[in-house]
Structures are given as structure tokens and as C-alpha cells.
Short mmCIF file of C-alpha atoms and ligand atoms in Angstrom, two decimals:
data_model
loop_
_atom_site.label_atom_id
_atom_site.label_comp_id
_atom_site.label_asym_id
_atom_site.label_seq_id
_atom_site.Cartn_x
_atom_site.Cartn_y
_atom_site.Cartn_z
CA MET A 1 -19.34 17.55 6.46
CA SER A 2 -22.27 17.50 8.53
CA GLU A 3 -24.36 20.66 9.48
CA ASN A 4 -25.45 18.82 13.04
CA PRO A 5 -23.11 20.86 15.36
CA LEU A 6 -24.08 17.34 17.53
CA LEU A 7 -23.00 14.93 15.29
CA GLU A 8 -19.78 17.08 14.15
CA GLY A 9 -19.01 16.51 18.53
CA LEU A 10 -19.15 13.02 17.77
CA ARG A 11 -16.97 12.08 14.79
CA LEU A 12 -13.13 11.40 16.65
CA ARG A 13 -11.86 14.66 15.10
CA ARG A 14 -7.23 14.44 15.61
CA THR A 15 -5.82 18.21 14.73
CA PRO A 16 -1.87 18.01 14.44
CA GLU A 17 0.24 20.77 16.18
CA PRO A 18 1.80 23.30 14.59
CA CYS A 19 4.55 22.24 12.03
CA ALA A 20 5.99 22.20 9.28
CA LEU A 21 5.79 19.49 6.00
CA VAL A 22 8.72 19.95 3.54
CA ILE A 23 8.44 17.83 0.51
CA PHE A 24 11.74 16.81 -1.13
CA GLY A 25 10.89 15.62 -5.06
CA ALA A 26 8.35 18.40 -5.05
CA SER A 27 7.62 18.72 -9.02
CA GLY A 28 7.52 14.95 -8.85
CA ASP A 29 4.67 12.68 -9.82
CA LEU A 30 4.71 11.01 -7.02
CA THR A 31 3.77 14.76 -4.90
CA GLN A 32 1.16 15.89 -7.68
CA ARG A 33 -0.76 12.68 -8.02
CA LYS A 34 -1.22 11.47 -4.59
CA LEU A 35 0.18 14.18 -2.07
CA PHE A 36 -1.32 17.65 -3.06
CA PRO A 37 -4.42 15.97 -3.87
CA ALA A 38 -4.28 14.61 -0.02
CA LEU A 39 -3.07 17.83 1.37
CA TYR A 40 -6.32 19.66 0.03
CA SER A 41 -8.69 17.19 0.63
CA LEU A 42 -6.98 17.84 4.06
CA ALA A 43 -7.55 21.52 3.87
CA PHE A 44 -11.10 20.64 2.77
CA ARG A 45 -11.92 19.33 6.08
CA ARG A 46 -10.19 21.42 7.80
CA LEU A 47 -7.45 19.00 9.51
CA LEU A 48 -4.30 20.51 9.07
CA PRO A 49 -2.55 22.39 11.70
CA GLU A 50 -4.03 25.81 12.20
CA SER A 51 -0.46 27.45 12.10
CA PHE A 52 1.07 25.12 9.06
CA GLY A 53 3.28 26.03 6.32
CA ILE A 54 4.63 23.85 3.15
CA VAL A 55 8.33 24.16 1.89
CA GLY A 56 8.92 22.44 -1.73
CA VAL A 57 12.08 21.55 -2.14
CA ALA A 58 13.60 19.85 -5.77
CA ARG A 59 15.83 20.27 -8.52
CA THR A 60 13.43 21.95 -10.71
CA GLU A 61 14.09 25.93 -11.10
CA GLN A 62 10.83 27.57 -11.05
CA THR A 63 9.14 29.89 -8.90
CA THR A 64 6.74 29.13 -5.43
CA LYS A 65 4.39 31.50 -7.86
CA GLU A 66 5.36 28.80 -10.53
CA TRP A 67 5.19 25.46 -8.27
CA ALA A 68 2.03 26.98 -6.57
CA ALA A 69 0.48 26.58 -9.66
CA ALA A 70 1.67 23.41 -10.91
CA MET A 71 0.34 21.87 -7.63
CA LYS A 72 -3.20 23.86 -8.54
CA LYS A 73 -3.52 21.95 -11.59
CA ALA A 74 -2.67 18.87 -9.77
CA VAL A 75 -5.24 19.69 -7.56
CA GLN A 76 -7.48 19.94 -9.94
CA GLU A 77 -6.76 16.92 -11.55
CA HIS A 78 -6.75 14.68 -9.39
CA GLY A 79 -8.32 16.08 -6.52
CA ARG A 80 -11.72 14.02 -4.99
CA ASP A 81 -13.24 16.94 -3.92
CA PRO A 82 -15.18 19.72 -5.97
CA PHE A 83 -11.83 22.64 -5.79
CA LYS A 84 -13.04 25.50 -3.54
CA GLN A 85 -10.54 28.82 -4.37
CA ASP A 86 -10.85 29.65 -1.15
CA VAL A 87 -9.53 26.24 0.76
CA TRP A 88 -7.12 26.36 -2.05
CA SER A 89 -5.76 30.21 -1.36
CA ALA A 90 -5.26 29.45 1.81
CA LEU A 91 -3.30 26.05 1.58
CA ALA A 92 -1.10 28.31 -1.59
CA GLU A 93 -0.52 31.00 1.08
CA SER A 94 1.91 28.61 3.30
CA MET A 95 4.06 27.24 0.38
CA THR A 96 7.05 27.97 -0.45
CA TYR A 97 9.28 26.15 -3.45
CA VAL A 98 12.98 26.21 -2.73
CA ALA A 99 15.04 25.29 -6.15
CA THR A 100 18.32 22.60 -5.47
CA ASP A 101 19.88 19.98 -5.91
CA PHE A 102 19.65 17.98 -2.85
CA ALA A 103 23.56 17.81 -2.54
CA ASP A 104 24.28 21.41 -2.31
CA ASP A 105 24.53 22.60 1.20
CA HIS A 106 23.11 26.19 0.40
CA GLY A 107 20.37 24.73 -0.68
CA GLU A 108 19.98 23.08 2.91
CA ASP A 109 20.96 26.27 4.07
CA GLU A 110 17.96 28.17 2.20
CA VAL A 111 15.46 25.65 3.39
CA LEU A 112 16.56 26.18 7.03
CA GLU A 113 16.18 29.87 6.22
CA VAL A 114 12.99 29.01 5.55
CA LEU A 115 11.86 27.28 8.36
CA ARG A 116 13.15 29.81 10.39
CA SER A 117 10.40 32.04 9.22
CA PHE A 118 7.49 29.82 9.29
CA ASP A 119 8.39 28.91 12.96
CA ALA A 120 8.64 33.32 13.47
CA ASP A 121 5.47 34.32 10.84
CA ARG A 122 3.65 31.10 10.93
CA GLY A 123 4.09 29.88 14.31
CA THR A 124 5.25 26.39 13.04
CA SER A 125 6.99 25.87 16.45
CA GLY A 126 10.15 24.21 15.70
CA ASN A 127 7.87 21.31 14.61
CA ARG A 128 9.16 19.75 10.88
CA VAL A 129 7.92 16.43 9.11
CA TYR A 130 10.41 15.97 6.19
CA TYR A 131 8.68 13.75 3.27
CA LEU A 132 11.20 12.09 1.00
CA ALA A 133 9.63 11.65 -2.70
CA VAL A 134 12.26 11.09 -4.32
CA PRO A 135 14.86 8.76 -5.63
CA PRO A 136 16.91 6.08 -3.70
CA ALA A 137 19.66 7.73 -4.80
CA ALA A 138 19.36 11.10 -3.39
CA PHE A 139 18.23 9.66 0.35
CA GLU A 140 21.70 9.83 1.48
CA THR A 141 22.46 13.06 1.00
CA ILE A 142 19.15 14.61 2.21
CA VAL A 143 19.11 12.17 5.33
CA ASN A 144 22.73 13.73 6.51
CA GLU A 145 22.48 17.27 5.75
CA LEU A 146 19.04 16.77 8.15
CA GLY A 147 20.65 14.81 10.61
CA GLU A 148 23.71 17.35 10.58
CA ARG A 149 20.47 20.44 11.00
CA ARG A 150 18.63 19.47 13.37
CA GLY A 151 17.87 21.72 15.99
CA ASP A 152 16.77 21.38 19.13
CA ASP A 153 13.68 22.35 18.78
CA GLY A 154 10.26 20.88 18.32
CA TRP A 155 9.94 17.43 16.77
CA THR A 156 11.65 15.91 13.53
CA ARG A 157 9.54 13.36 11.95
CA LEU A 158 10.48 11.31 8.00
CA ILE A 159 8.56 10.33 5.83
CA VAL A 160 10.08 7.71 3.61
CA GLU A 161 8.94 6.65 0.84
CA LYS A 162 9.00 2.75 -0.80
CA PRO A 163 11.16 1.91 -2.44
CA PHE A 164 12.69 1.25 0.68
CA GLY A 165 15.97 -0.27 -0.71
CA HIS A 166 15.99 -3.30 -3.22
CA ASP A 167 17.77 -6.14 -1.08
CA ALA A 168 17.85 -6.87 2.46
CA ALA A 169 21.43 -5.38 2.17
CA SER A 170 20.56 -2.02 0.62
CA ALA A 171 17.86 -1.70 3.15
CA ASP A 172 20.30 -2.61 5.98
CA GLU A 173 22.30 0.25 4.83
CA LEU A 174 19.28 2.71 4.75
CA ASN A 175 18.85 2.06 8.29
CA ARG A 176 21.90 2.57 9.67
CA ILE A 177 21.96 6.05 7.80
CA LEU A 178 18.74 6.69 9.26
CA GLN A 179 19.45 5.76 12.69
CA GLN A 180 22.62 7.60 13.05
CA TRP A 181 20.50 10.60 13.00
CA PHE A 182 16.95 10.01 13.94
CA ARG A 183 15.27 7.42 16.65
CA GLU A 184 12.61 4.79 14.88
CA ASP A 185 10.07 6.55 16.30
CA GLU A 186 10.54 9.48 13.93
CA VAL A 187 10.65 7.78 11.34
CA PHE A 188 7.29 7.19 8.91
CA ARG A 189 7.87 4.11 6.20
CA ILE A 190 5.66 4.28 3.88
CA ASP A 191 3.25 1.29 2.29
CA HIS A 192 0.39 3.02 0.85
CA TYR A 193 -1.71 0.11 1.18
CA LEU A 194 -1.90 0.68 5.03
CA GLY A 195 -3.26 3.31 4.50
CA LYS A 196 -6.35 2.38 2.56
CA GLU A 197 -9.75 2.30 4.37
CA THR A 198 -10.30 -1.41 3.52
CA VAL A 199 -6.79 -2.73 4.11
CA GLN A 200 -7.26 -1.20 7.51
CA ASN A 201 -10.89 -2.64 7.96
CA MET A 202 -9.60 -5.76 8.26
CA LEU A 203 -8.38 -5.10 11.70
CA ALA A 204 -11.60 -4.45 12.19
CA LEU A 205 -13.96 -6.80 10.44
CA ARG A 206 -11.89 -9.59 12.44
CA PHE A 207 -11.24 -7.61 15.60
CA ALA A 208 -14.23 -6.11 16.57
CA ASN A 209 -16.86 -8.61 15.54
CA GLY A 210 -16.57 -11.69 18.04
CA ILE A 211 -18.36 -14.07 15.13
CA PHE A 212 -14.96 -14.53 12.76
CA GLU A 213 -11.82 -14.75 15.06
CA PRO A 214 -13.33 -17.85 16.70
CA ILE A 215 -13.33 -19.69 12.92
CA TRP A 216 -10.02 -17.32 11.33
CA ASN A 217 -7.82 -20.44 11.69
CA ARG A 218 -6.80 -24.01 10.41
CA GLN A 219 -9.36 -25.43 11.11
CA PHE A 220 -12.54 -23.83 9.99
CA ILE A 221 -9.93 -22.16 6.47
CA ASP A 222 -8.94 -23.99 3.83
CA HIS A 223 -7.40 -22.08 1.70
CA VAL A 224 -6.48 -17.43 1.23
CA GLN A 225 -6.27 -15.37 -1.99
CA ILE A 226 -4.75 -12.88 -2.43
CA THR A 227 -5.08 -11.12 -5.95
CA VAL A 228 -3.68 -7.49 -6.55
CA ALA A 229 -4.14 -6.88 -10.25
CA GLU A 230 -3.35 -4.12 -12.35
CA SER A 231 -4.64 -3.14 -15.69
CA ILE A 232 -2.17 -0.48 -16.48
CA GLY A 233 0.98 -1.42 -17.45
CA VAL A 234 4.49 -0.58 -16.67
CA GLU A 235 3.36 3.98 -17.47
CA GLY A 236 6.64 4.93 -18.35
CA ARG A 237 8.26 3.87 -15.05
CA ALA A 238 11.24 1.72 -16.78
CA GLY A 239 13.89 3.19 -15.36
CA PHE A 240 12.78 2.21 -11.67
CA TYR A 241 10.72 -0.53 -13.44
CA GLU A 242 13.23 -2.23 -14.90
CA SER A 243 15.38 -3.56 -11.82
CA ALA A 244 12.41 -3.90 -9.21
CA GLY A 245 9.70 -6.08 -11.23
CA ALA A 246 6.74 -7.40 -10.03
CA VAL A 247 8.36 -9.06 -6.76
CA ARG A 248 9.86 -5.86 -5.42
CA ASP A 249 7.62 -3.54 -6.62
CA ILE A 250 4.30 -4.85 -5.29
CA PHE A 251 4.68 -8.55 -3.73
CA GLN A 252 7.98 -7.56 -0.87
CA ASN A 253 5.34 -4.60 0.65
CA HIS A 254 1.52 -4.62 -0.59
CA LEU A 255 1.24 -7.93 -0.32
CA LEU A 256 3.06 -8.43 2.25
CA GLN A 257 1.36 -6.61 4.27
CA LEU A 258 -1.99 -7.88 3.16
CA ILE A 259 -0.64 -11.36 4.78
CA ALA A 260 0.26 -10.34 7.69
CA LEU A 261 -2.83 -8.55 8.12
CA THR A 262 -4.54 -11.18 7.62
CA ALA A 263 -2.52 -13.36 9.29
CA MET A 264 -1.57 -11.64 12.79
CA GLU A 265 -2.66 -12.58 16.46
CA PRO A 266 -5.09 -9.68 17.78
CA PRO A 267 -2.56 -6.92 19.17
CA ILE A 268 -3.53 -6.09 23.04
CA ASP A 269 -4.19 -2.55 22.00
CA PHE A 270 -4.08 -0.26 18.28
CA THR A 271 -0.51 0.99 19.32
CA ALA A 272 1.73 1.23 16.91
CA ASP A 273 4.31 -0.90 18.15
CA SER A 274 1.43 -3.86 19.52
CA VAL A 275 0.79 -3.68 15.88
CA ARG A 276 3.65 -3.99 14.56
CA ASN A 277 4.69 -6.63 16.85
CA GLU A 278 1.85 -8.75 15.29
CA LYS A 279 2.09 -8.11 12.12
CA VAL A 280 6.29 -8.68 12.56
CA LYS A 281 5.57 -11.98 13.48
CA VAL A 282 3.66 -13.31 10.57
CA LEU A 283 6.41 -11.99 8.36
CA ARG A 284 8.57 -14.20 10.52
CA SER A 285 6.95 -17.30 10.14
CA LEU A 286 6.65 -17.65 6.56
CA HIS A 287 7.93 -20.33 4.93
CA THR A 288 10.60 -19.88 2.73
CA PRO A 289 8.79 -21.22 -0.88
CA GLY A 290 10.95 -23.40 -2.25
CA PRO A 291 11.23 -23.13 -6.64
CA LYS A 292 7.98 -24.99 -7.61
CA SER A 293 5.75 -22.94 -5.11
CA VAL A 294 6.42 -19.81 -6.86
CA VAL A 295 6.41 -18.66 -10.88
CA ARG A 296 6.87 -15.51 -12.43
CA GLY A 297 5.31 -13.81 -15.40
CA GLN A 298 6.12 -10.95 -18.11
CA TYR A 299 3.27 -9.53 -20.43
CA GLY A 300 3.11 -10.05 -24.17
CA ARG A 301 1.02 -7.65 -26.61
CA GLY A 302 -3.11 -8.17 -26.04
CA PHE A 303 -6.02 -6.18 -25.66
CA VAL A 304 -6.63 -4.21 -22.16
CA GLU A 305 -10.35 -3.50 -21.58
CA GLY A 306 -10.94 -3.64 -25.81
CA GLU A 307 -7.67 -1.69 -26.20
CA GLU A 308 -4.56 -3.19 -28.13
CA VAL A 309 -1.21 -2.42 -25.62
CA PRO A 310 2.77 -3.18 -26.11
CA GLY A 311 4.21 -6.55 -24.51
CA TYR A 312 6.45 -5.09 -22.02
CA ARG A 313 9.80 -5.39 -24.30
CA ASN A 314 8.45 -2.77 -26.57
CA GLU A 315 7.06 -0.02 -23.43
CA PRO A 316 9.47 3.10 -23.72
CA ASP A 317 13.02 2.51 -21.75
CA VAL A 318 12.64 -1.05 -21.84
CA ALA A 319 15.26 -3.99 -23.25
CA ALA A 320 14.05 -5.31 -25.90
CA GLU A 321 15.40 -8.49 -24.03
CA SER A 322 14.67 -7.83 -20.82
CA THR A 323 13.60 -10.30 -17.97
CA THR A 324 11.80 -8.41 -15.63
CA GLU A 325 8.86 -9.93 -14.16
CA THR A 326 5.29 -8.00 -14.25
CA PHE A 327 3.62 -10.69 -12.71
CA VAL A 328 4.62 -12.99 -9.41
CA ALA A 329 2.29 -15.80 -7.86
CA ALA A 330 3.31 -17.75 -4.74
CA LYS A 331 2.46 -20.39 -2.32
CA LEU A 332 3.27 -19.39 0.73
CA TYR A 333 2.73 -20.51 4.48
CA VAL A 334 2.56 -19.27 7.67
CA ASP A 335 4.40 -21.16 9.94
CA ASN A 336 2.50 -20.90 13.21
CA TRP A 337 0.02 -22.88 15.39
CA ARG A 338 -2.63 -21.16 14.06
CA TRP A 339 -2.35 -21.46 10.06
CA ALA A 340 -0.10 -24.54 10.09
CA ASP A 341 -0.59 -26.68 6.50
CA THR A 342 -2.63 -23.33 5.10
CA PRO A 343 -2.00 -22.23 1.90
CA PHE A 344 -2.05 -18.38 1.20
CA TYR A 345 -2.30 -18.39 -2.89
CA VAL A 346 -0.57 -14.27 -4.01
CA ARG A 347 -0.87 -13.48 -7.00
CA ALA A 348 0.18 -9.31 -8.08
CA GLY A 349 0.54 -8.13 -11.51
CA LYS A 350 0.17 -5.80 -14.23
CA ARG A 351 -1.64 -5.47 -17.35
CA LEU A 352 -4.24 -8.38 -16.42
CA ALA A 353 -8.00 -8.35 -16.85
CA ARG A 354 -8.93 -6.14 -14.56
CA ARG A 355 -8.06 -3.38 -11.41
CA GLU A 356 -8.84 -5.66 -8.56
CA THR A 357 -7.10 -6.55 -4.92
CA THR A 358 -8.69 -8.86 -2.82
CA ILE A 359 -8.51 -11.08 0.02
CA ALA A 360 -10.53 -14.10 0.24
CA ILE A 361 -10.94 -16.45 3.02
CA GLN A 362 -11.87 -19.57 1.57
CA PHE A 363 -13.83 -21.63 4.15
CA GLN A 364 -13.57 -25.61 4.30
CA ARG A 365 -16.88 -27.35 3.02
CA ALA A 366 -19.72 -28.26 5.02
CA PRO A 367 -18.65 -31.77 6.65
CA HIS A 368 -22.05 -33.47 5.76
CA PRO A 369 -23.90 -31.64 2.86
CA PRO A 370 -27.17 -33.51 2.83
CA PHE A 371 -28.38 -31.88 -0.47
CA ALA A 372 -25.08 -32.68 -2.41
CA GLU A 373 -26.88 -34.80 -4.95
CA ILE A 374 -29.34 -31.42 -5.54
CA ALA A 375 -27.28 -28.55 -5.21
CA GLY A 376 -28.11 -26.63 -8.43
CA ASP A 377 -24.29 -25.31 -9.18
CA GLY A 378 -22.34 -27.84 -6.65
CA LEU A 379 -22.13 -27.11 -3.44
CA ARG A 380 -19.29 -24.27 -3.09
CA PRO A 381 -17.83 -24.01 -0.02
CA ASN A 382 -17.96 -20.19 2.01
CA VAL A 383 -15.50 -17.38 0.92
CA LEU A 384 -15.29 -14.01 2.78
CA LEU A 385 -13.97 -11.92 0.37
CA ILE A 386 -12.54 -8.39 1.03
CA HIS A 387 -12.65 -6.11 -1.75
CA VAL A 388 -9.76 -3.39 -1.33
CA GLN A 389 -10.76 -1.80 -4.48
CA PRO A 390 -12.59 -1.11 -6.41
CA ASP A 391 -16.32 -1.42 -5.40
CA GLU A 392 -14.81 -1.66 -1.82
CA GLY A 393 -16.66 -3.90 0.60
CA VAL A 394 -17.30 -7.34 2.15
CA SER A 395 -19.33 -9.82 0.49
CA LEU A 396 -19.91 -13.57 2.03
CA ALA A 397 -20.74 -16.68 -0.19
CA ILE A 398 -23.21 -18.63 0.92
CA GLY A 399 -25.65 -21.38 -0.21
CA ALA A 400 -29.50 -20.87 -0.45
CA LYS A 401 -32.16 -22.38 -1.79
CA VAL A 402 -33.43 -21.54 -4.86
CA PRO A 403 -37.42 -20.50 -4.24
CA GLY A 404 -39.79 -23.05 -5.78
CA GLN A 405 -40.20 -26.49 -5.24
CA GLY A 406 -38.08 -28.89 -4.04
CA MET A 407 -34.47 -28.11 -2.39
CA SER A 408 -32.31 -26.79 -5.04
CA ILE A 409 -29.08 -24.88 -3.75
CA ARG A 410 -26.95 -22.12 -5.31
CA THR A 411 -23.95 -19.02 -4.08
CA VAL A 412 -25.72 -16.02 -3.27
CA HIS A 413 -23.47 -13.03 -1.91
CA MET A 414 -23.82 -11.49 1.26
CA ASP A 415 -22.91 -7.46 1.00
CA PHE A 416 -21.72 -4.67 2.64
CA LEU A 417 -20.55 -2.25 0.00
CA TYR A 418 -18.99 1.06 1.69
CA GLY A 419 -20.54 3.38 -1.25
CA GLY A 420 -24.08 2.20 0.28
CA ALA A 421 -23.63 2.09 3.88
CA PHE A 422 -21.73 5.03 4.54
CA ARG A 423 -22.71 8.91 3.36
CA THR A 424 -19.20 9.70 3.05
CA GLY A 425 -16.78 8.73 -0.02
CA LEU A 426 -13.44 6.77 0.76
CA PRO A 427 -10.86 8.96 1.82
CA GLU A 428 -7.35 8.91 0.06
CA ALA A 429 -5.02 6.92 1.27
CA TYR A 430 -2.14 9.57 1.41
CA GLU A 431 -4.37 11.52 3.61
CA ARG A 432 -4.84 9.39 6.01
CA LEU A 433 -0.92 9.01 6.43
CA ILE A 434 -0.06 12.32 6.25
CA LEU A 435 -1.75 12.91 9.07
CA ASP A 436 -0.88 9.87 10.96
CA ALA A 437 2.98 11.12 10.51
CA MET A 438 2.10 15.07 11.35
CA LEU A 439 -0.20 13.53 15.11
CA GLY A 440 3.28 11.00 15.65
CA ASP A 441 1.22 8.04 14.98
CA ALA A 442 3.03 4.99 13.38
CA THR A 443 0.64 2.32 13.30
CA LEU A 444 0.68 2.15 9.93
CA PHE A 445 4.01 2.40 8.91
CA THR A 446 6.40 -0.29 8.45
CA ARG A 447 9.29 -0.98 11.39
CA ALA A 448 12.55 -0.80 10.46
CA ASP A 449 12.25 -5.35 11.63
CA GLU A 450 9.01 -5.68 9.55
CA VAL A 451 10.62 -4.71 5.94
CA ASP A 452 13.73 -6.31 6.66
CA GLU A 453 11.93 -9.81 7.24
CA GLN A 454 9.86 -8.56 3.68
CA TRP A 455 13.22 -8.18 2.42
CA GLU A 456 14.97 -11.57 3.40
CA LEU A 457 11.82 -13.52 1.44
CA VAL A 458 12.34 -11.54 -1.31
CA ASP A 459 16.07 -12.17 -1.41
CA SER A 460 15.32 -15.73 -1.30
CA ILE A 461 13.02 -16.09 -4.32
CA VAL A 462 15.04 -13.45 -6.19
CA ALA A 463 18.23 -15.90 -5.51
CA ALA A 464 16.44 -18.90 -6.87
CA TRP A 465 15.63 -17.35 -10.48
CA ARG A 466 18.77 -16.21 -11.04
CA ARG A 467 19.66 -19.76 -12.18
CA ASP A 468 17.53 -20.10 -14.80
CA ARG A 469 16.17 -18.06 -17.86
CA PRO A 470 12.68 -17.46 -18.05
CA ASN A 471 11.40 -17.62 -21.13
CA PHE A 472 9.49 -14.30 -21.42
CA PRO A 473 7.13 -13.03 -22.55
CA ASN A 474 4.83 -15.94 -21.00
CA TYR A 475 0.89 -13.99 -20.80
CA GLU A 476 -1.01 -11.39 -22.91
CA ALA A 477 -2.03 -8.45 -21.62
CA GLY A 478 -5.57 -8.40 -20.78
CA THR A 479 -5.46 -12.22 -19.14
CA TRP A 480 -5.13 -13.27 -16.03
CA GLY A 481 -1.58 -13.96 -16.18
CA PRO A 482 0.73 -17.18 -17.38
CA ARG A 483 -1.08 -20.66 -17.53
CA SER A 484 2.12 -21.51 -15.01
CA ALA A 485 0.11 -19.84 -12.19
CA ASP A 486 -2.99 -21.62 -13.26
CA GLU A 487 -0.62 -24.97 -12.40
CA LEU A 488 0.35 -23.77 -9.27
CA ILE A 489 -2.97 -23.76 -8.32
CA HIS A 490 -4.50 -26.90 -9.79
CA ARG A 491 -1.94 -29.45 -8.45
CA ASP A 492 -3.48 -28.79 -4.67
CA GLY A 493 -6.86 -29.34 -6.54
CA ARG A 494 -7.51 -25.97 -6.23
CA SER A 495 -8.31 -22.67 -8.28
CA TRP A 496 -7.95 -18.83 -8.74
CA ARG A 497 -11.24 -17.73 -7.58
CA ARG A 498 -12.88 -16.61 -11.45
CA HIS A 499 -14.43 -12.97 -11.20
C1 BG6 B 501 2.36 1.45 -6.33
C2 BG6 B 501 4.10 1.11 -7.16
O1 BG6 B 501 2.81 1.17 -4.50
O2 BG6 B 501 1.53 0.71 -6.13
C3 BG6 B 501 3.20 0.83 -8.26
O3 BG6 B 501 4.99 1.52 -7.20
C4 BG6 B 501 1.49 0.46 -7.98
O4 BG6 B 501 3.33 0.33 -9.37
C5 BG6 B 501 0.32 1.13 -7.16
O5 BG6 B 501 0.74 0.75 -9.40
C6 BG6 B 501 -0.83 0.92 -7.43
O6 BG6 B 501 -0.96 1.34 -6.35
P1 BG6 B 501 -2.92 1.14 -6.37
O7 BG6 B 501 -2.96 2.02 -5.18
O8 BG6 B 501 -3.30 2.04 -7.27
O9 BG6 B 501 -3.35 -0.06 -6.02
#
């Protein structure tokens, strides 16, 4: 934090109105790894409302004191800021835990009781943010209970974690349940990639600079490559992952959102609806890929970062003959005026060689390179690379003259690194998203029609997969996926970026 009061005044500081935050799934993994570390960081920067309270709701039998102790440990383990007892104590003092089965009416009444006492004692003014960090099976009961007990005081907002449905039909059903009780502007569907600084920077890069937009189209761009690579495996989440796979876990949401932000038209302003109107147009223009344009894979045994790891089928709770994909790659087209015939090659997978999320915009070759014969490593096309994570930043590959006699050309990089350019560390996605929901700003959340479009594309891909049995495993852990992913792009005379 700056010590300079003048600088302080310049900072765009938004503090939400008084409110209570109710977390359903308060003893779960997400709450510990992401939500509490984020809440602590918000408290650390004094970004939480002055009048505030947190209610944790879960089935685990424990007291508020025990729950707070577990959350303190989680903050110390996963938080990005130094642990300060006074910051934590103020936060802990606002916390109450309710042990209940969600299906139990009595439990809901107890939650309401706590909320009423928050209104009276803490001044939370009837304003509520409900965070549904629960498995999909619990969703309907909670939403109905909340809807039925909805009071007239203050505002209500509902944050809904992914997965949002399993296919278009189930997502429609969830939307129907939500829309019975809540307006669309009260529903905040999480795609945590939208909360990442570098993902938002795509908007700044494109629309705060004059030099990119004129060349951001099929005339200057040869193709786009998006990689969401993880080195971790399924991490004990087989119960969920076995029925999801890479296409539902990453492609349906994070990857398609990255395409939407890369390909969208400039919105007229940055209100939630303007931005989402432009994104949904891209999602709607995505051409359904033919079976040859999508490949899937599953990891076998291998070495990741020097350590031997088991194959997917040997992970705990995974079926011995599982056909769940842990990798997906596709060639997609955005069928509109700006992008016609420009391929978007995308891939996502677990147990790949490295953790890396990048968006690479590859421009066309220089039309008449007078240096072709003398180029050191061959004249390569310019690439604008957005490093979403790690090493967050942007880099532009350009050809430069190698110093010395003659005219030899080599590719070099002009780099912008967040770490170097800004003094502050990058906030975690959940900090931004929790704060935005409290502020009622839905720009970085997915709207019902976006989710619909995303599922429709996924449904068509999955339907084609049902026809044949994949020959899994087909890539070794610690590599860049199955050979078929290379073939997918080689067929077009292109290749995946090497890392
Ligand atoms: C989640 C997926 O949405 O995103 C996980 O369910 C995945 O499987 C995670 O590991 C990746 O998020 P991040 O922020 O680490 O890239």
C-alpha cells in the first residue's frame, strides 16, 4: 500500500455497500484454497464493506470457533499477503458458522436468524451475497429455499460456482430454477479465468491501444493458438472429473471465454451487458467443428518435472477402463466478417509438460522479405504472445538484425512483464470476483445465454465422441499431449508453438 496520500486519492477505490456474505460449502476445498485467502486479501487492503458479516454453511459438525481456526490455517497456507493477526481478528470476529444439511428447513431458518442478527448488530442492511460453492446436486434445494425465504429488505445476489450443468439441457434447467426466484442481474456465474488480471488485460491491450485493432483481423492474422496446459493431474477430484473430462472442465468455460475475449468486437462501453453482448456474438459464431477437427487424449504414466507420476486410470477413484479425456485440442472457426477462414487452434490438458496458459496471435509473414536468404534462423512471422500464467505479461516476437557485419536476422522479443512494470503483486481472480459481486458488477461473470452457447458447442463435440471408443491412454504424462494433436495442426502446414 502506498504511503503517499496524494497517490491514495488517485487510486480507483470501490467499496461495496454493507452486506452479509453467506458461503454454502463452507468447509469445502474451494472455500479453503480460494475464498478465504481472497477474503483475507480484501480485508488486508480494506476493500470489504465497513458493515460486514460472513456466515459459513456446511454439513460438517463444528463450532464457529473450530471453523474460524480452519479458515485461519487456510489463509496462512494459501494466502498471498503476509499474515497479520489484527487483520485476521477483525475478519474472524465477523464470522459465524451454521452446521446444517441444506435439505433441512430448520438449517435455513438458522441461517436467516444469523442474518437478521447481522442486520441488527453489524448494520448489514438486509443486503445478501449468497455463494454457492456446493456440488450441483445441492443446487436446486438451496436456490429454492433461498427464493422462498427472500425478504423485501436490501438486495440479494447469488454467486454460482462451476460446473454450471453438465450439458445444455441441465444448464437450462439450472437457469429455469434460478429464474424462478432471481433476476438475471442478481445471478453471478463464476468463470474464474475472467477474474485473472492477464485475461482482463486482453481487453486493455486491444481497446486501450490504437495500434492493434486495425490489424486484429483475418487480413493480418494468420491464426490464433490458445493453450491451457496444466502439469497437475486430477488431484483427488476423480468423483467430479470422471464425468466431466477436459472438455467440460476447461474447454466449455475457460477456453471458450478466452476465444470470446480475443475475437470479440469492441464493446460500446464496459458495462456488463455491452461486454457480454459482444462475447456472446463470438460464441454464437463458432462453427461446430467436424470430427477431424477435434482430438482427445488421456495421460498414461510418465515423468512430470522430474517426478514419476501414475497414468490417469491409476489415479484414486478412476475406473480401470475410464474413457474420460484429460486432454482436448480443436481447430475452431469464428464465422464472421472479421475472422472468416482464420483458424483458432486451442488445446487444454492435464499432466502436460508445464503449467502454462497463453494466447498467441500469429501474424502473417512479411509479404516480400528481402532478407529471406540471409536470415539466421529463418524469417519467422511476428507473434503477439499473451502470457496469462505464469510469468504474466505480453511479448511481441520481431525479427532483428544480429549485430556485426552483413545482414543476418534473428527473432527477438519485446517483453512487458507484470512483475517488472508494476510494483504490486497480482491479485487472485477470486478477490476481484467476490468484490465485483458485492458491488453488483457482473461484467466478469457469464450470462445465461453465453453458458447456453458454450454448452451447445460442447454437446455437439461430445455427441460425435459417443460413436467410437478412444484408444486410451494415448499420451505420456509430462509431454504436450497425443500425437493426433500435432497432426491436427500439421495438416494445415502449421505447428504448435514450442515453449
Ligand atoms: C478449474 C478446473 O476450473 O480450473 C480445474 O476445474 C483446473 O481442473 C483449474 O485445475 C485451473 O485453474 P488455474 O487458475 O490454476 O489455471
